[in-house]
Structures are given as C-alpha cells and as structure tokens.
C-alpha cells in the first residue's frame, strides 16, 4: 500500500525536477545567445547578430521572456545594418552622379516623331541610319541602351550579329511585329533585353574589322562598322550604364531610409522597462 501511494509521488517529483532543470538550462542557453548578440552588435557585425537572434527564436521558443528582451537587440541590429547599407549605397550614388555628369555633356537630345519618346545620341554622331543599311546606337529618355537597325531591302529582319572576324555576338531574335517596313526598307529597334552582352563585347574590341550582319527570314545583309561608330556604341552603352546605376542607387537609398525609420520607430515604441541594456 505504501509503495503504491508513494512511488507515483516520487516519480512525479523527479519529473518536475527534470523539467525545472531543463527550463533553467534552456534559459541559460537563451541568455548566452543574448550576450553573444550584444557582443556582435558592439563589434559592428549586425548580420551576425541577426543570425544569433534567429537561432534564439528557433532553438528556445518557450523562453518568451528572453525572446521579448531580444526585440530591442533585433531593432538595434537592423538599425546598424541599414545604416551601413545607406553609407555604402550613398558612395555608389555619388560615383554614379559623377559618371552621369561626365557623360551628359557628350550627348545631345533628339526629339522624335509625334507620340514617340525622344532619345540621346553622342555629339557629332551621324543620323543617316534611315538612308542606308546600318545601325545607330541610342540612349532612351529612361536611360536604356538600344540600337536601331535599318536595311535597305526586305529581308524579313529578325536579328543582328556583330563580328570582328574572330569572335561575334548576336542579338535575340525579334518578332515580325516589331519590324517596320516602308517602301522596301526595314527598320527595327533592338532593346536592352535583346542586346545582352553586346555593349561589353564592343567595349573589348577596337574599331578594326567590325561589321554587322542583318539576319532575316528571307536573307541577310551586311554593313561595316568603323571606329567612330564603334566608339558611339560604347559611349551609349556606358552612358546608359551610368544612368541606370544612378537610378538604382537612388531607389536603394530611399528603400534603406524607410527601413532605417522603421527600425528606429520600433526602438522608440518598445516598452520603457526594456530600455536598459544588460
């Protein structure tokens, strides 16, 4: 009778002691992660601090008090990480601004037909592309590099290939709907997505032995690319690259500034009793 009554009580007490012991061990582990997180933040390793905080949440979900205390550390880590990102993107923004200013004076704006956007071409560039078989590099008003191709006969124009006799690079094939045919001539604009790798290819080439091959469903046509035209292509590509870098840096900076404001709002809105660091 005594064994039947006491034995379950002993087992229950032992189980309770084990639970308390495990709870204490878990809390100690969670607090150690908190301490390590503070060290990483003090050392400027904000991404490492966020990894530790994620580990704390995953490893010790029952330690709600410690995880609640860690909210301030997470906000501090995010504030530091975003501040660093703003500094980095600000440098990129400044560099892109200088590059755009350097290129801007070397280009002129061309008004297009009614209903169409204008574009930029290098100062001194010929605009005779519509009067002969050839190409004209341009930069759109949105800062995009593109090439207009014109062929003085109907070849069913689909793509352009550039070659120096040793290596070559080709555009993507475009649909017939993008080709304008007027009095036996065909004209098409090849957009940035059509010209992947083309700008870089020209930047790595001299102006000697270059030509463009116009590929069509009905045949091909060829035109020479002299040194001046090659330079215009490279200039348009590099000006576009600078404009896009400026735009992307501006967008990133605005994004990081919003993130920084959010992190600081979180810090300001945490309960007052959590304002004291460990």
PDB file of C-alpha atoms in Angstrom:
ATOM      1  CA  UNK A   1       0.000   0.000   0.000  1.00  0.00           C
ATOM      2  CA  UNK A   2       2.806   2.365   0.947  1.00  0.00           C
ATOM      3  CA  UNK A   3       4.652   1.601  -2.285  1.00  0.00           C
ATOM      4  CA  UNK A   4       1.503   2.081  -4.340  1.00  0.00           C
ATOM      5  CA  UNK A   5       0.932   5.536  -2.817  1.00  0.00           C
ATOM      6  CA  UNK A   6       4.461   6.912  -2.540  1.00  0.00           C
ATOM      7  CA  UNK A   7       6.063   5.615  -5.711  1.00  0.00           C
ATOM      8  CA  UNK A   8       3.934   7.737  -8.110  1.00  0.00           C
ATOM      9  CA  UNK A   9       4.650  10.819  -5.985  1.00  0.00           C
ATOM     10  CA  UNK A  10       8.383  10.183  -6.169  1.00  0.00           C
ATOM     11  CA  UNK A  11       8.205   9.770  -9.947  1.00  0.00           C
ATOM     12  CA  UNK A  12       6.152  12.940 -10.299  1.00  0.00           C
ATOM     13  CA  UNK A  13       8.625  14.906  -8.177  1.00  0.00           C
ATOM     14  CA  UNK A  14      11.541  13.585 -10.183  1.00  0.00           C
ATOM     15  CA  UNK A  15       9.824  14.563 -13.420  1.00  0.00           C
ATOM     16  CA  UNK A  16       9.151  18.044 -12.063  1.00  0.00           C
ATOM     17  CA  UNK A  17      12.794  18.428 -11.072  1.00  0.00           C
ATOM     18  CA  UNK A  18      13.849  17.371 -14.548  1.00  0.00           C
ATOM     19  CA  UNK A  19      11.507  19.921 -16.123  1.00  0.00           C
ATOM     20  CA  UNK A  20      12.793  22.697 -13.871  1.00  0.00           C
ATOM     21  CA  UNK A  21      16.365  21.654 -14.635  1.00  0.00           C
ATOM     22  CA  UNK A  22      15.719  21.648 -18.388  1.00  0.00           C
ATOM     23  CA  UNK A  23      13.947  25.007 -18.121  1.00  0.00           C
ATOM     24  CA  UNK A  24      16.896  26.521 -16.300  1.00  0.00           C
ATOM     25  CA  UNK A  25      19.273  25.067 -18.856  1.00  0.00           C
ATOM     26  CA  UNK A  26      17.213  26.450 -21.751  1.00  0.00           C
ATOM     27  CA  UNK A  27      17.038  29.888 -20.166  1.00  0.00           C
ATOM     28  CA  UNK A  28      20.786  29.860 -19.633  1.00  0.00           C
ATOM     29  CA  UNK A  29      21.326  28.915 -23.286  1.00  0.00           C
ATOM     30  CA  UNK A  30      18.953  31.654 -24.459  1.00  0.00           C
ATOM     31  CA  UNK A  31      20.675  34.260 -22.279  1.00  0.00           C
ATOM     32  CA  UNK A  32      24.078  33.189 -23.585  1.00  0.00           C
ATOM     33  CA  UNK A  33      22.834  33.822 -27.131  1.00  0.00           C
ATOM     34  CA  UNK A  34      21.624  37.238 -25.983  1.00  0.00           C
ATOM     35  CA  UNK A  35      25.076  38.025 -24.596  1.00  0.00           C
ATOM     36  CA  UNK A  36      26.762  36.912 -27.810  1.00  0.00           C
ATOM     37  CA  UNK A  37      24.316  39.029 -29.807  1.00  0.00           C
ATOM     38  CA  UNK A  38      25.220  42.132 -27.805  1.00  0.00           C
ATOM     39  CA  UNK A  39      28.899  41.431 -28.444  1.00  0.00           C
ATOM     40  CA  UNK A  40      28.310  41.159 -32.198  1.00  0.00           C
ATOM     41  CA  UNK A  41      26.344  44.418 -32.234  1.00  0.00           C
ATOM     42  CA  UNK A  42      29.072  46.200 -30.273  1.00  0.00           C
ATOM     43  CA  UNK A  43      31.602  44.934 -32.829  1.00  0.00           C
ATOM     44  CA  UNK A  44      29.522  46.111 -35.794  1.00  0.00           C
ATOM     45  CA  UNK A  45      28.666  42.596 -37.009  1.00  0.00           C
ATOM     46  CA  UNK A  46      24.956  43.307 -37.401  1.00  0.00           C
ATOM     47  CA  UNK A  47      24.195  40.475 -39.822  1.00  0.00           C
ATOM     48  CA  UNK A  48      25.865  38.018 -37.412  1.00  0.00           C
ATOM     49  CA  UNK A  49      23.751  39.412 -34.579  1.00  0.00           C
ATOM     50  CA  UNK A  50      20.562  38.823 -36.582  1.00  0.00           C
ATOM     51  CA  UNK A  51      21.613  35.225 -37.251  1.00  0.00           C
ATOM     52  CA  UNK A  52      22.070  34.665 -33.497  1.00  0.00           C
ATOM     53  CA  UNK A  53      18.650  36.160 -32.768  1.00  0.00           C
ATOM     54  CA  UNK A  54      17.054  33.856 -35.344  1.00  0.00           C
ATOM     55  CA  UNK A  55      18.829  30.935 -33.663  1.00  0.00           C
ATOM     56  CA  UNK A  56      17.472  32.031 -30.278  1.00  0.00           C
ATOM     57  CA  UNK A  57      13.898  32.061 -31.588  1.00  0.00           C
ATOM     58  CA  UNK A  58      14.220  28.671 -33.269  1.00  0.00           C
ATOM     59  CA  UNK A  59      16.129  26.911 -30.505  1.00  0.00           C
ATOM     60  CA  UNK A  60      14.301  28.295 -27.463  1.00  0.00           C
ATOM     61  CA  UNK A  61      10.692  29.062 -28.473  1.00  0.00           C
ATOM     62  CA  UNK A  62       9.489  28.590 -24.859  1.00  0.00           C
ATOM     63  CA  UNK A  63      11.798  31.293 -23.485  1.00  0.00           C
ATOM     64  CA  UNK A  64       9.326  34.084 -24.147  1.00  0.00           C
ATOM     65  CA  UNK A  65      10.811  36.482 -21.577  1.00  0.00           C
ATOM     66  CA  UNK A  66      14.276  36.272 -23.110  1.00  0.00           C
ATOM     67  CA  UNK A  67      12.900  36.496 -26.639  1.00  0.00           C
ATOM     68  CA  UNK A  68      10.917  39.578 -25.644  1.00  0.00           C
ATOM     69  CA  UNK A  69      14.093  41.189 -24.309  1.00  0.00           C
ATOM     70  CA  UNK A  70      15.774  40.318 -27.604  1.00  0.00           C
ATOM     71  CA  UNK A  71      13.362  42.547 -29.548  1.00  0.00           C
ATOM     72  CA  UNK A  72      15.453  45.598 -28.670  1.00  0.00           C
ATOM     73  CA  UNK A  73      18.606  43.852 -29.815  1.00  0.00           C
ATOM     74  CA  UNK A  74      16.967  42.963 -33.127  1.00  0.00           C
ATOM     75  CA  UNK A  75      15.916  46.564 -33.687  1.00  0.00           C
ATOM     76  CA  UNK A  76      19.441  47.779 -32.824  1.00  0.00           C
ATOM     77  CA  UNK A  77      20.977  45.228 -35.204  1.00  0.00           C
ATOM     78  CA  UNK A  78      18.617  46.253 -38.012  1.00  0.00           C
ATOM     79  CA  UNK A  79      19.367  49.914 -37.366  1.00  0.00           C
ATOM     80  CA  UNK A  80      23.112  49.279 -37.605  1.00  0.00           C
ATOM     81  CA  UNK A  81      22.833  47.049 -40.670  1.00  0.00           C
ATOM     82  CA  UNK A  82      20.669  49.525 -42.562  1.00  0.00           C
ATOM     83  CA  UNK A  83      22.887  52.462 -41.554  1.00  0.00           C
ATOM     84  CA  UNK A  84      25.877  50.631 -43.033  1.00  0.00           C
ATOM     85  CA  UNK A  85      23.875  49.888 -46.185  1.00  0.00           C
ATOM     86  CA  UNK A  86      22.932  53.568 -46.542  1.00  0.00           C
ATOM     87  CA  UNK A  87      26.588  54.559 -46.290  1.00  0.00           C
ATOM     88  CA  UNK A  88      27.534  52.035 -48.960  1.00  0.00           C
ATOM     89  CA  UNK A  89      24.759  52.980 -51.372  1.00  0.00           C
ATOM     90  CA  UNK A  90      25.476  56.685 -50.809  1.00  0.00           C
ATOM     91  CA  UNK A  91      29.001  56.125 -52.090  1.00  0.00           C
ATOM     92  CA  UNK A  92      27.635  54.313 -55.138  1.00  0.00           C
ATOM     93  CA  UNK A  93      25.141  57.139 -55.685  1.00  0.00           C
ATOM     94  CA  UNK A  94      27.903  59.757 -55.554  1.00  0.00           C
ATOM     95  CA  UNK A  95      30.052  57.793 -58.025  1.00  0.00           C
ATOM     96  CA  UNK A  96      27.117  57.329 -60.419  1.00  0.00           C
ATOM     97  CA  UNK A  97      26.268  61.039 -60.200  1.00  0.00           C
ATOM     98  CA  UNK A  98      29.824  61.987 -61.179  1.00  0.00           C
ATOM     99  CA  UNK A  99      29.783  59.493 -64.072  1.00  0.00           C
ATOM    100  CA  UNK A 100      26.445  60.784 -65.397  1.00  0.00           C
ATOM    101  CA  UNK A 101      27.637  64.394 -65.197  1.00  0.00           C
ATOM    102  CA  UNK A 102      30.758  63.461 -67.164  1.00  0.00           C
ATOM    103  CA  UNK A 103      28.769  61.764 -69.917  1.00  0.00           C
ATOM    104  CA  UNK A 104      25.878  64.211 -70.085  1.00  0.00           C
ATOM    105  CA  UNK A 105      27.831  66.930 -71.877  1.00  0.00           C
ATOM    106  CA  UNK A 106      28.917  64.461 -74.572  1.00  0.00           C
ATOM    107  CA  UNK A 107      25.352  63.706 -75.711  1.00  0.00           C
ATOM    108  CA  UNK A 108      22.571  65.632 -77.358  1.00  0.00           C
ATOM    109  CA  UNK A 109      18.849  65.075 -77.172  1.00  0.00           C
ATOM    110  CA  UNK A 110      16.890  64.277 -80.314  1.00  0.00           C
ATOM    111  CA  UNK A 111      13.181  64.992 -80.498  1.00  0.00           C
ATOM    112  CA  UNK A 112      11.298  62.103 -82.057  1.00  0.00           C
ATOM    113  CA  UNK A 113       8.094  61.963 -84.032  1.00  0.00           C
ATOM    114  CA  UNK A 114       4.755  62.919 -82.530  1.00  0.00           C
ATOM    115  CA  UNK A 115       3.692  60.332 -79.983  1.00  0.00           C
ATOM    116  CA  UNK A 116       7.164  58.815 -79.647  1.00  0.00           C
ATOM    117  CA  UNK A 117       9.791  59.416 -76.981  1.00  0.00           C
ATOM    118  CA  UNK A 118      12.942  61.304 -77.786  1.00  0.00           C
ATOM    119  CA  UNK A 119      16.405  59.856 -77.266  1.00  0.00           C
ATOM    120  CA  UNK A 120      20.070  60.735 -76.822  1.00  0.00           C
ATOM    121  CA  UNK A 121      22.980  60.194 -79.211  1.00  0.00           C
ATOM    122  CA  UNK A 122      26.637  61.197 -78.929  1.00  0.00           C
ATOM    123  CA  UNK A 123      27.538  64.700 -80.087  1.00  0.00           C
ATOM    124  CA  UNK A 124      28.714  64.534 -83.698  1.00  0.00           C
ATOM    125  CA  UNK A 125      27.000  61.202 -84.401  1.00  0.00           C
ATOM    126  CA  UNK A 126      25.541  60.867 -87.887  1.00  0.00           C
ATOM    127  CA  UNK A 127      21.788  60.348 -88.204  1.00  0.00           C
ATOM    128  CA  UNK A 128      21.858  58.820 -91.660  1.00  0.00           C
ATOM    129  CA  UNK A 129      20.823  55.374 -90.445  1.00  0.00           C
ATOM    130  CA  UNK A 130      17.436  55.710 -92.139  1.00  0.00           C
ATOM    131  CA  UNK A 131      19.091  56.439 -95.504  1.00  0.00           C
ATOM    132  CA  UNK A 132      21.403  53.427 -95.691  1.00  0.00           C
ATOM    133  CA  UNK A 133      21.843  49.905 -94.426  1.00  0.00           C
ATOM    134  CA  UNK A 134      23.364  50.295 -90.965  1.00  0.00           C
ATOM    135  CA  UNK A 135      22.798  50.796 -87.266  1.00  0.00           C
ATOM    136  CA  UNK A 136      22.505  53.701 -84.821  1.00  0.00           C
ATOM    137  CA  UNK A 137      23.133  53.309 -81.065  1.00  0.00           C
ATOM    138  CA  UNK A 138      20.903  55.381 -78.785  1.00  0.00           C
ATOM    139  CA  UNK A 139      20.061  56.015 -75.147  1.00  0.00           C
ATOM    140  CA  UNK A 140      16.371  56.321 -74.362  1.00  0.00           C
ATOM    141  CA  UNK A 141      14.929  59.051 -72.147  1.00  0.00           C
ATOM    142  CA  UNK A 142      14.663  56.371 -69.452  1.00  0.00           C
ATOM    143  CA  UNK A 143      18.398  55.730 -69.705  1.00  0.00           C
ATOM    144  CA  UNK A 144      18.231  52.476 -71.676  1.00  0.00           C
ATOM    145  CA  UNK A 145      20.806  51.476 -74.301  1.00  0.00           C
ATOM    146  CA  UNK A 146      19.295  50.308 -77.579  1.00  0.00           C
ATOM    147  CA  UNK A 147      20.204  50.030 -81.253  1.00  0.00           C
ATOM    148  CA  UNK A 148      18.163  50.958 -84.326  1.00  0.00           C
ATOM    149  CA  UNK A 149      18.851  48.790 -87.359  1.00  0.00           C
ATOM    150  CA  UNK A 150      17.909  49.749 -90.900  1.00  0.00           C
ATOM    151  CA  UNK A 151      18.111  47.551 -94.008  1.00  0.00           C
ATOM    152  CA  UNK A 152      17.517  48.968 -97.479  1.00  0.00           C
ATOM    153  CA  UNK A 153      15.666  45.885 -98.651  1.00  0.00           C
ATOM    154  CA  UNK A 154      13.080  43.451 -97.353  1.00  0.00           C
ATOM    155  CA  UNK A 155      14.976  40.547 -95.795  1.00  0.00           C
ATOM    156  CA  UNK A 156      12.401  39.696 -93.130  1.00  0.00           C
ATOM    157  CA  UNK A 157      14.708  41.221 -90.467  1.00  0.00           C
ATOM    158  CA  UNK A 158      14.868  39.148 -87.270  1.00  0.00           C
ATOM    159  CA  UNK A 159      18.268  39.720 -85.580  1.00  0.00           C
ATOM    160  CA  UNK A 160      21.650  41.389 -85.844  1.00  0.00           C
ATOM    161  CA  UNK A 161      25.072  39.847 -85.400  1.00  0.00           C
ATOM    162  CA  UNK A 162      28.289  41.764 -84.718  1.00  0.00           C
ATOM    163  CA  UNK A 163      31.658  40.300 -85.645  1.00  0.00           C
ATOM    164  CA  UNK A 164      35.315  41.266 -85.942  1.00  0.00           C
ATOM    165  CA  UNK A 165      36.172  38.190 -87.998  1.00  0.00           C
ATOM    166  CA  UNK A 166      37.356  36.255 -84.961  1.00  0.00           C
ATOM    167  CA  UNK A 167      34.516  36.441 -82.458  1.00  0.00           C
ATOM    168  CA  UNK A 168      30.929  37.588 -82.613  1.00  0.00           C
ATOM    169  CA  UNK A 169      27.901  38.463 -80.516  1.00  0.00           C
ATOM    170  CA  UNK A 170      24.269  38.357 -81.582  1.00  0.00           C
ATOM    171  CA  UNK A 171      21.030  39.956 -80.528  1.00  0.00           C
ATOM    172  CA  UNK A 172      17.977  37.969 -79.616  1.00  0.00           C
ATOM    173  CA  UNK A 173      15.556  37.268 -82.429  1.00  0.00           C
ATOM    174  CA  UNK A 174      12.642  39.697 -82.539  1.00  0.00           C
ATOM    175  CA  UNK A 175       9.107  39.127 -83.782  1.00  0.00           C
ATOM    176  CA  UNK A 176       7.938  40.394 -87.193  1.00  0.00           C
ATOM    177  CA  UNK A 177       5.542  42.752 -85.374  1.00  0.00           C
ATOM    178  CA  UNK A 178       8.492  44.835 -84.200  1.00  0.00           C
ATOM    179  CA  UNK A 179       9.814  45.434 -87.721  1.00  0.00           C
ATOM    180  CA  UNK A 180       8.598  48.494 -89.635  1.00  0.00           C
ATOM    181  CA  UNK A 181       8.595  48.155 -93.423  1.00  0.00           C
ATOM    182  CA  UNK A 182       8.409  51.275 -95.611  1.00  0.00           C
ATOM    183  CA  UNK A 183       8.937  51.270 -99.382  1.00  0.00           C
ATOM    184  CA  UNK A 184      11.002  48.094 -99.305  1.00  0.00           C
ATOM    185  CA  UNK A 185      13.170  49.166 -96.341  1.00  0.00           C
ATOM    186  CA  UNK A 186      13.010  47.575 -92.904  1.00  0.00           C
ATOM    187  CA  UNK A 187      13.719  49.215 -89.560  1.00  0.00           C
ATOM    188  CA  UNK A 188      13.660  47.771 -86.042  1.00  0.00           C
ATOM    189  CA  UNK A 189      14.763  48.755 -82.559  1.00  0.00           C
ATOM    190  CA  UNK A 190      16.718  46.195 -80.561  1.00  0.00           C
ATOM    191  CA  UNK A 191      16.100  46.800 -76.861  1.00  0.00           C
ATOM    192  CA  UNK A 192      18.411  46.146 -73.875  1.00  0.00           C
ATOM    193  CA  UNK A 193      16.955  42.693 -73.321  1.00  0.00           C
ATOM    194  CA  UNK A 194      17.695  41.891 -76.989  1.00  0.00           C
ATOM    195  CA  UNK A 195      21.306  43.100 -76.711  1.00  0.00           C
ATOM    196  CA  UNK A 196      22.631  41.187 -73.721  1.00  0.00           C
ATOM    197  CA  UNK A 197      26.440  41.192 -73.849  1.00  0.00           C
ATOM    198  CA  UNK A 198      26.632  43.472 -76.913  1.00  0.00           C
ATOM    199  CA  UNK A 199      27.839  46.593 -75.102  1.00  0.00           C
ATOM    200  CA  UNK A 200      30.543  44.680 -73.249  1.00  0.00           C
ATOM    201  CA  UNK A 201      31.626  42.989 -76.469  1.00  0.00           C
ATOM    202  CA  UNK A 202      32.176  46.299 -78.255  1.00  0.00           C
ATOM    203  CA  UNK A 203      33.989  47.744 -75.236  1.00  0.00           C
ATOM    204  CA  UNK A 204      36.531  44.926 -75.544  1.00  0.00           C
ATOM    205  CA  UNK A 205      37.102  45.465 -79.286  1.00  0.00           C
ATOM    206  CA  UNK A 206      38.983  48.009 -81.366  1.00  0.00           C
ATOM    207  CA  UNK A 207      37.335  49.695 -84.336  1.00  0.00           C
ATOM    208  CA  UNK A 208      39.081  47.489 -86.917  1.00  0.00           C
ATOM    209  CA  UNK A 209      37.415  44.768 -88.960  1.00  0.00           C
ATOM    210  CA  UNK A 210      33.999  45.219 -87.364  1.00  0.00           C
ATOM    211  CA  UNK A 211      30.788  44.639 -89.227  1.00  0.00           C
ATOM    212  CA  UNK A 212      27.122  43.974 -88.587  1.00  0.00           C
ATOM    213  CA  UNK A 213      25.210  41.148 -90.234  1.00  0.00           C
ATOM    214  CA  UNK A 214      21.457  41.588 -90.511  1.00  0.00           C
ATOM    215  CA  UNK A 215      19.782  38.182 -90.379  1.00  0.00           C
ATOM    216  CA  UNK A 216      16.325  37.772 -91.865  1.00  0.00           C
ATOM    217  CA  UNK A 217      13.853  35.093 -92.788  1.00  0.00           C
ATOM    218  CA  UNK A 218      14.408  35.911 -96.479  1.00  0.00           C
ATOM    219  CA  UNK A 219      18.139  36.567 -96.475  1.00  0.00           C
ATOM    220  CA  UNK A 220      20.967  38.564 -94.939  1.00  0.00           C
ATOM    221  CA  UNK A 221      22.619  41.950 -95.364  1.00  0.00           C
ATOM    222  CA  UNK A 222      25.963  43.337 -94.143  1.00  0.00           C
ATOM    223  CA  UNK A 223      27.373  46.750 -93.221  1.00  0.00           C
ATOM    224  CA  UNK A 224      30.756  47.903 -91.965  1.00  0.00           C
ATOM    225  CA  UNK A 225      31.244  49.423 -88.512  1.00  0.00           C
ATOM    226  CA  UNK A 226      34.029  51.994 -88.489  1.00  0.00           C
ATOM    227  CA  UNK A 227      35.952  53.206 -85.439  1.00  0.00           C
ATOM    228  CA  UNK A 228      33.684  56.201 -84.898  1.00  0.00           C
ATOM    229  CA  UNK A 229      30.521  54.119 -84.896  1.00  0.00           C
ATOM    230  CA  UNK A 230      32.163  51.584 -82.575  1.00  0.00           C
ATOM    231  CA  UNK A 231      33.033  54.410 -80.171  1.00  0.00           C
ATOM    232  CA  UNK A 232      29.479  55.723 -80.324  1.00  0.00           C
ATOM    233  CA  UNK A 233      28.144  52.281 -79.431  1.00  0.00           C
ATOM    234  CA  UNK A 234      30.479  52.037 -76.443  1.00  0.00           C
ATOM    235  CA  UNK A 235      29.673  55.587 -75.321  1.00  0.00           C
ATOM    236  CA  UNK A 236      25.933  54.933 -75.472  1.00  0.00           C
ATOM    237  CA  UNK A 237      26.335  51.711 -73.522  1.00  0.00           C
ATOM    238  CA  UNK A 238      28.497  53.351 -70.830  1.00  0.00           C
ATOM    239  CA  UNK A 239      26.251  56.413 -70.523  1.00  0.00           C
ATOM    240  CA  UNK A 240      23.247  54.121 -70.137  1.00  0.00           C
ATOM    241  CA  UNK A 241      25.117  52.072 -67.527  1.00  0.00           C
ATOM    242  CA  UNK A 242      25.845  55.230 -65.524  1.00  0.00           C
ATOM    243  CA  UNK A 243      22.225  56.406 -65.765  1.00  0.00           C
ATOM    244  CA  UNK A 244      20.907  53.026 -64.627  1.00  0.00           C
ATOM    245  CA  UNK A 245      23.393  52.919 -61.739  1.00  0.00           C
ATOM    246  CA  UNK A 246      22.230  56.370 -60.660  1.00  0.00           C
ATOM    247  CA  UNK A 247      18.585  55.328 -60.761  1.00  0.00           C
ATOM    248  CA  UNK A 248      19.140  52.048 -58.913  1.00  0.00           C
ATOM    249  CA  UNK A 249      21.280  53.721 -56.242  1.00  0.00           C
ATOM    250  CA  UNK A 250      18.578  56.335 -55.679  1.00  0.00           C
ATOM    251  CA  UNK A 251      15.907  53.637 -55.333  1.00  0.00           C
ATOM    252  CA  UNK A 252      18.052  51.625 -52.917  1.00  0.00           C
ATOM    253  CA  UNK A 253      18.816  54.666 -50.779  1.00  0.00           C
ATOM    254  CA  UNK A 254      15.118  55.514 -50.468  1.00  0.00           C
ATOM    255  CA  UNK A 255      14.373  51.901 -49.543  1.00  0.00           C
ATOM    256  CA  UNK A 256      17.084  51.783 -46.868  1.00  0.00           C
ATOM    257  CA  UNK A 257      15.987  55.122 -45.434  1.00  0.00           C
ATOM    258  CA  UNK A 258      12.459  53.738 -44.989  1.00  0.00           C
ATOM    259  CA  UNK A 259      13.888  50.612 -43.336  1.00  0.00           C
ATOM    260  CA  UNK A 260      16.002  52.763 -41.002  1.00  0.00           C
ATOM    261  CA  UNK A 261      12.965  54.820 -39.992  1.00  0.00           C
ATOM    262  CA  UNK A 262      11.074  51.587 -39.262  1.00  0.00           C
ATOM    263  CA  UNK A 263      13.893  50.213 -37.097  1.00  0.00           C
ATOM    264  CA  UNK A 264      14.095  53.459 -35.129  1.00  0.00           C
ATOM    265  CA  UNK A 265      10.326  53.525 -34.686  1.00  0.00           C
ATOM    266  CA  UNK A 266      10.496  50.008 -33.274  1.00  0.00           C
ATOM    267  CA  UNK A 267      13.198  51.064 -30.824  1.00  0.00           C
ATOM    268  CA  UNK A 268      11.187  54.091 -29.727  1.00  0.00           C
ATOM    269  CA  UNK A 269       7.990  52.082 -29.254  1.00  0.00           C
ATOM    270  CA  UNK A 270       9.457  49.247 -27.150  1.00  0.00           C
ATOM    271  CA  UNK A 271       8.296  49.168 -23.524  1.00  0.00           C
ATOM    272  CA  UNK A 272      10.216  51.534 -21.250  1.00  0.00           C
ATOM    273  CA  UNK A 273      11.407  48.749 -18.972  1.00  0.00           C
ATOM    274  CA  UNK A 274      13.291  47.218 -21.876  1.00  0.00           C
ATOM    275  CA  UNK A 275      15.327  50.361 -22.497  1.00  0.00           C
ATOM    276  CA  UNK A 276      18.088  49.278 -20.097  1.00  0.00           C
ATOM    277  CA  UNK A 277      20.766  47.174 -21.700  1.00  0.00           C
ATOM    278  CA  UNK A 278      22.079  44.132 -19.918  1.00  0.00           C
TER     279      UNK A 278
END
